[in-house]
Tab-separated table of C-alpha atoms in Angstrom:
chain	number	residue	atom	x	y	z
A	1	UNK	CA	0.000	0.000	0.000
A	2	UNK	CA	3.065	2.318	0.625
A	3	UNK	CA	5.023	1.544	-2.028
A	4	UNK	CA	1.646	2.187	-4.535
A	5	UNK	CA	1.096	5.556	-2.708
A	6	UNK	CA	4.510	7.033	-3.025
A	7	UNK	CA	4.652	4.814	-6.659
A	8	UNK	CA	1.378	6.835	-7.516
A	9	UNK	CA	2.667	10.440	-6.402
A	10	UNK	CA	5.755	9.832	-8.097
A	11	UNK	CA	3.821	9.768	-11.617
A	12	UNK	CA	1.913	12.923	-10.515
A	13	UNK	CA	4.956	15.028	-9.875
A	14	UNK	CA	4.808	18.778	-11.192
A	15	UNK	CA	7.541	19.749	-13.408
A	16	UNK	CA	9.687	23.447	-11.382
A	17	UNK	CA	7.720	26.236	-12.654
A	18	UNK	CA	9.294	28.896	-10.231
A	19	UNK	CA	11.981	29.087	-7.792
A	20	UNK	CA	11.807	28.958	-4.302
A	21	UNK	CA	9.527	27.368	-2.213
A	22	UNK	CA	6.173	26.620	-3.842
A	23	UNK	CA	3.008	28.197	-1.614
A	24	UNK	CA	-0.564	26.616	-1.047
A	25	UNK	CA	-3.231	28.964	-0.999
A	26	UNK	CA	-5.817	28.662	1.927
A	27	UNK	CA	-9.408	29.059	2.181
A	28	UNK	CA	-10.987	32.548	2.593
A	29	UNK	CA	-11.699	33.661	6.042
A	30	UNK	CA	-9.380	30.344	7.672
A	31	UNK	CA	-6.983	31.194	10.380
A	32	UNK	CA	-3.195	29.988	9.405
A	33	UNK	CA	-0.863	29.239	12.060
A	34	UNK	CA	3.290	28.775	10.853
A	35	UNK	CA	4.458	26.268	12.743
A	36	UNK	CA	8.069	27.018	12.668
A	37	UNK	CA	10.609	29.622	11.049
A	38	UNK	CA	12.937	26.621	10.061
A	39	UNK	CA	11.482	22.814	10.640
A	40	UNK	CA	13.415	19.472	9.988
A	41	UNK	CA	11.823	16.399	10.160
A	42	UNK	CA	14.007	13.052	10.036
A	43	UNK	CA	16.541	15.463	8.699
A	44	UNK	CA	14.399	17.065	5.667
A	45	UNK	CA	14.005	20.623	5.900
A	46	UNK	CA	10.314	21.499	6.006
A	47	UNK	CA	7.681	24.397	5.903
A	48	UNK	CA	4.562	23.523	7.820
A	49	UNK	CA	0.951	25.665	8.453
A	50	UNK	CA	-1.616	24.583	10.211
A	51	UNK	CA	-5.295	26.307	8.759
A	52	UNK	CA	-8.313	26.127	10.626
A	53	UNK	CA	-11.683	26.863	8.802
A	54	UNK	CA	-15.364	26.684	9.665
A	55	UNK	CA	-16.352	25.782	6.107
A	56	UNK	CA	-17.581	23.011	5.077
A	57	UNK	CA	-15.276	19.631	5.434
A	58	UNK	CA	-16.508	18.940	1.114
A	59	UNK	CA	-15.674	22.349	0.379
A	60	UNK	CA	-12.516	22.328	2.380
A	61	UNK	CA	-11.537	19.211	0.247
A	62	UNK	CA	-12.314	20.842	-2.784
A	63	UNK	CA	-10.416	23.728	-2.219
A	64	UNK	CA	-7.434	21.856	-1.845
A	65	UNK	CA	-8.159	19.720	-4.321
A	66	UNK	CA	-8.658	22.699	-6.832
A	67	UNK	CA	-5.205	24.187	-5.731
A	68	UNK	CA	-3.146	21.643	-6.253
A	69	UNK	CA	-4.976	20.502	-9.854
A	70	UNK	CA	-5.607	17.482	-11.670
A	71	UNK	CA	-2.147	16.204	-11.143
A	72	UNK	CA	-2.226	14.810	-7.559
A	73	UNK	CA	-2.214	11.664	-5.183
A	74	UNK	CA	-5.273	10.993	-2.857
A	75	UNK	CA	-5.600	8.228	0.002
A	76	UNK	CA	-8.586	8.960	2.384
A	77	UNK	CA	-8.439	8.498	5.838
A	78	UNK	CA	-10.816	7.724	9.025
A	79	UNK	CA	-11.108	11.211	10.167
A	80	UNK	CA	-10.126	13.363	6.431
A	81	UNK	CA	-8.025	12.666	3.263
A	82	UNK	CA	-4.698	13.279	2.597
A	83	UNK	CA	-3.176	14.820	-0.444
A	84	UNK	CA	0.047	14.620	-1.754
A	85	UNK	CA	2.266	16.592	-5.365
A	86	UNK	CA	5.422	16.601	-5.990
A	87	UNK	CA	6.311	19.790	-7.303
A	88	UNK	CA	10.016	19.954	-8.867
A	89	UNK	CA	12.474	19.898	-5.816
A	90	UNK	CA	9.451	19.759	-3.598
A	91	UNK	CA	6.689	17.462	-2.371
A	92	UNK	CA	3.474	18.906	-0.612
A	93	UNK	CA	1.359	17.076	1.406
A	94	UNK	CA	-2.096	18.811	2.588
A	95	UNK	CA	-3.439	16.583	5.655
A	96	UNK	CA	-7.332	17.341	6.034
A	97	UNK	CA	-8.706	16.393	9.066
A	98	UNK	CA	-12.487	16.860	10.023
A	99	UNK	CA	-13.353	18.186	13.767
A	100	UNK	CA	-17.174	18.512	12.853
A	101	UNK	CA	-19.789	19.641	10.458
A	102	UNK	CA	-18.281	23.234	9.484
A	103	UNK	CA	-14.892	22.746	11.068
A	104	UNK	CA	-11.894	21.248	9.667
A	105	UNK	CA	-7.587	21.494	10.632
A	106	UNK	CA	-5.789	21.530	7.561
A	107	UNK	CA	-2.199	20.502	7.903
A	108	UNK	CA	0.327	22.013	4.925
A	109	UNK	CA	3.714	20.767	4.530
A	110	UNK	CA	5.809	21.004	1.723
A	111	UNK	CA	9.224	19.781	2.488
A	112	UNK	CA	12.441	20.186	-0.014
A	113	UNK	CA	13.123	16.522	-1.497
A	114	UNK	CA	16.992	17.678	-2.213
A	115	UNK	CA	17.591	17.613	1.675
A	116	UNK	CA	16.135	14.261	1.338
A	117	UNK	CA	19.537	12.981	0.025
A	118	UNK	CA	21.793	14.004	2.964
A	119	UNK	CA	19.281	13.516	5.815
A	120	UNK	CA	19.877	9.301	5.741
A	121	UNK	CA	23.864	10.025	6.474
A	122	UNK	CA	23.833	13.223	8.539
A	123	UNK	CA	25.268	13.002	12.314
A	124	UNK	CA	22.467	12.036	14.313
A	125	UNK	CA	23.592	14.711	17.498
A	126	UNK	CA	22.725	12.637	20.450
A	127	UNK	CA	22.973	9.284	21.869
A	128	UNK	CA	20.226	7.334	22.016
A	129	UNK	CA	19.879	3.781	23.885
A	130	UNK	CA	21.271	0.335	21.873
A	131	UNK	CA	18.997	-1.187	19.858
A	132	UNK	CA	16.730	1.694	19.338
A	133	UNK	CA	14.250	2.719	16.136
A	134	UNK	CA	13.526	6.245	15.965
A	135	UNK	CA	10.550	7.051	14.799
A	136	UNK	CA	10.532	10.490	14.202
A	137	UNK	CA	12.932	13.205	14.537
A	138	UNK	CA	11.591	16.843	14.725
A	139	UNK	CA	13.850	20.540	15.126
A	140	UNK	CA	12.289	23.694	14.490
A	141	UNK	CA	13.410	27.215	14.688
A	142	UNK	CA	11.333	29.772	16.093
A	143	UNK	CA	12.555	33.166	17.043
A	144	UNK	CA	15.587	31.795	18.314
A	145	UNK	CA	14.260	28.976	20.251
A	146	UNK	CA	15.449	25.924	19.143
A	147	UNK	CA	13.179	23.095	19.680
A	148	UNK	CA	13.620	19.273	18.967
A	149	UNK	CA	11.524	16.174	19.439
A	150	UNK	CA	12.617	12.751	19.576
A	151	UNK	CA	9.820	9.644	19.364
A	152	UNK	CA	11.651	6.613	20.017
A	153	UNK	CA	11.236	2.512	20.620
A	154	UNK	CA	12.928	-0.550	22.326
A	155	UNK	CA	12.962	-3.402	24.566
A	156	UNK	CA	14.972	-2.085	27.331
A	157	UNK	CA	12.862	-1.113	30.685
A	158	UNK	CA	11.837	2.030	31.989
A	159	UNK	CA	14.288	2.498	34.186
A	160	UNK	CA	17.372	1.662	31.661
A	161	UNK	CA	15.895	3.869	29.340
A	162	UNK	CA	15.371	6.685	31.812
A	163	UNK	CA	19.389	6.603	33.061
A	164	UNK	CA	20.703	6.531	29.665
A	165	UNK	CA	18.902	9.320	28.523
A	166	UNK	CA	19.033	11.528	31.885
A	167	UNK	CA	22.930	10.914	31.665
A	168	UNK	CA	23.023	12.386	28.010
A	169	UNK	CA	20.792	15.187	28.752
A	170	UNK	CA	22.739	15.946	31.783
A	171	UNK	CA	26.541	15.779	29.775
A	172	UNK	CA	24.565	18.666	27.820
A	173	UNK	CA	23.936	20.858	30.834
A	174	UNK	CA	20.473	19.909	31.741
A	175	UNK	CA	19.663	18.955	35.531
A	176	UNK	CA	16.753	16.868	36.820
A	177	UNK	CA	13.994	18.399	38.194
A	178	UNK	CA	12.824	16.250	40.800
A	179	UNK	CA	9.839	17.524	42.448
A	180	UNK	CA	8.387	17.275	39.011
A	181	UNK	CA	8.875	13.991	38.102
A	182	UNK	CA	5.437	11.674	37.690
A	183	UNK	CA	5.118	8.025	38.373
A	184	UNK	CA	2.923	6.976	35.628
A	185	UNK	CA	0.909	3.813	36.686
A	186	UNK	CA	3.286	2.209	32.927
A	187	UNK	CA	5.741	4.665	32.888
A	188	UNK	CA	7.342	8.157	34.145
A	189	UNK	CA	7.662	11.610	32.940
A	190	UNK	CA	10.308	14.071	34.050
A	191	UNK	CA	11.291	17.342	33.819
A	192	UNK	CA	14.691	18.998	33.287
A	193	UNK	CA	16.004	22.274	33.356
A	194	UNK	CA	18.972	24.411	32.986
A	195	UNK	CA	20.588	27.624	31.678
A	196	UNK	CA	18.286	28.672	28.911
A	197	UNK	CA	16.846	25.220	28.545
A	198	UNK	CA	14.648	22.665	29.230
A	199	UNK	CA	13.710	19.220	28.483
A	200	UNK	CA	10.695	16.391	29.254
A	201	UNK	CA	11.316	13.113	28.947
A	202	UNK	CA	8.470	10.795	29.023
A	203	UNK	CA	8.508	7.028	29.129
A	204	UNK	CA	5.646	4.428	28.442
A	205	UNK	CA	5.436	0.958	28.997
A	206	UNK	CA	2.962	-1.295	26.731
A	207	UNK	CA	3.026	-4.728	25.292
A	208	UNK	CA	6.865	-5.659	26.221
A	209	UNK	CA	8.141	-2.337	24.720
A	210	UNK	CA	8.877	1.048	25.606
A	211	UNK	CA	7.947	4.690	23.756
A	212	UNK	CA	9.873	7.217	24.492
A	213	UNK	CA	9.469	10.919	23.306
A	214	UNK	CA	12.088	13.188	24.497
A	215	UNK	CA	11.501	17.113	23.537
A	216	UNK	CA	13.915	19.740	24.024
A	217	UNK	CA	14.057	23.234	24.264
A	218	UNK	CA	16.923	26.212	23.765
A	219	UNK	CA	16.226	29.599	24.236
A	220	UNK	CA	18.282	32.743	23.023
């Protein structure tokens, strides 16, 4: 089903009619939200919106459908539909997601393929536990404040993953906070601080693995 879908968007890709990053329009009257100045995810520099319209879901769709033009992927989902173009050195994605009857969260990415080709090999910045899958890696830029979220998996316990993590954030000057840790009934959550930064660390137990998401935070 993957392989069609990017297989399908492939043969739908827009040859470069401009330079620069391309722009989606959005709906009259929606509210856009940047998420972002600068946003990398698994490496791939990004530009990301979130819109937010009391129109109708169908007429949301259309829209969307309409500015992007015959020459685009589709795949529908429980909750929306998801869109997808490539458009020279880019590839846009337009997430629609319905919240009711006349409301609907439209999220706009269009991320720059030719980063693509350097994100597989670049350094990875911070050790992570043996025998872990990252699942998605997330920075963002926004005035000044450097942000970066880490969802991770593996076998090891709670507690192993909570020590080998906590001695890596604190080797990059960031101190436990311990009246704010929480003792999840599966898992823990803690908080870290430090000068101009702060991190949460949160680890679940489920089904003889652990999730871990780790977000951090620099400020200017």
């Amino acid at each position: 089903m993957k392989t069609a879908w990017i297989l399908l968007t492939a043969m739908l890709w827009v040859p470069p009619g401009w330079a620069g990053w391309p722009d989606v329009p959005s709906p009259r009257n929606a509210k856009v939200e940047q998420i972002g100045e600068q946003v990398r995810l698994n490496g791939i520099p990004m530009r990301m919106q979130r819109v937010l319209s009391k129109d109708r879901p169908a007429d949301v769709i259309q829209f969307y459908r309409a500015a992007l033009g015959p020459k685009h992927a589709e795949q529908k989902l429980p909750d929306g539909i998801l869109l997808a173009q490539g458009r020279g050195d880019y590839f846009v994605t337009v997430r629609v997601k319905v919240l009711g009857p006349s409301f609907t969260e439209t999220l706009v990415s269009v991320s720059d393929a030719r980063g693509a080709e350097n994100a597989a090999n670049r350094p990875f910045g911070f050790p992570i536990p043996a025998e872990t899958q990252v699942l998605s890696d997330m920075e963002s830029t926004d005035a000044g404040k450097v942000s970066r979220q880490l969802v991770l998996m593996n076998k090891h316990s709670i507690d192993a993953n909570v020590v080998s993590i906590t001695k890596a954030l604190q080797e990059r000057g960031y101190e436990p906070r311990n009246g704010d840790t929480q003792h999840l009934e599966s898992g823990r959550v803690l908080m870290f601080g430090g000068a101009n930064r702060e991190a949460r660390l949160v680890v679940v137990r489920k089904d003889g693995a652990s999730n871990v998401v780790l977000t951090t935070v620099q400020m200017p």
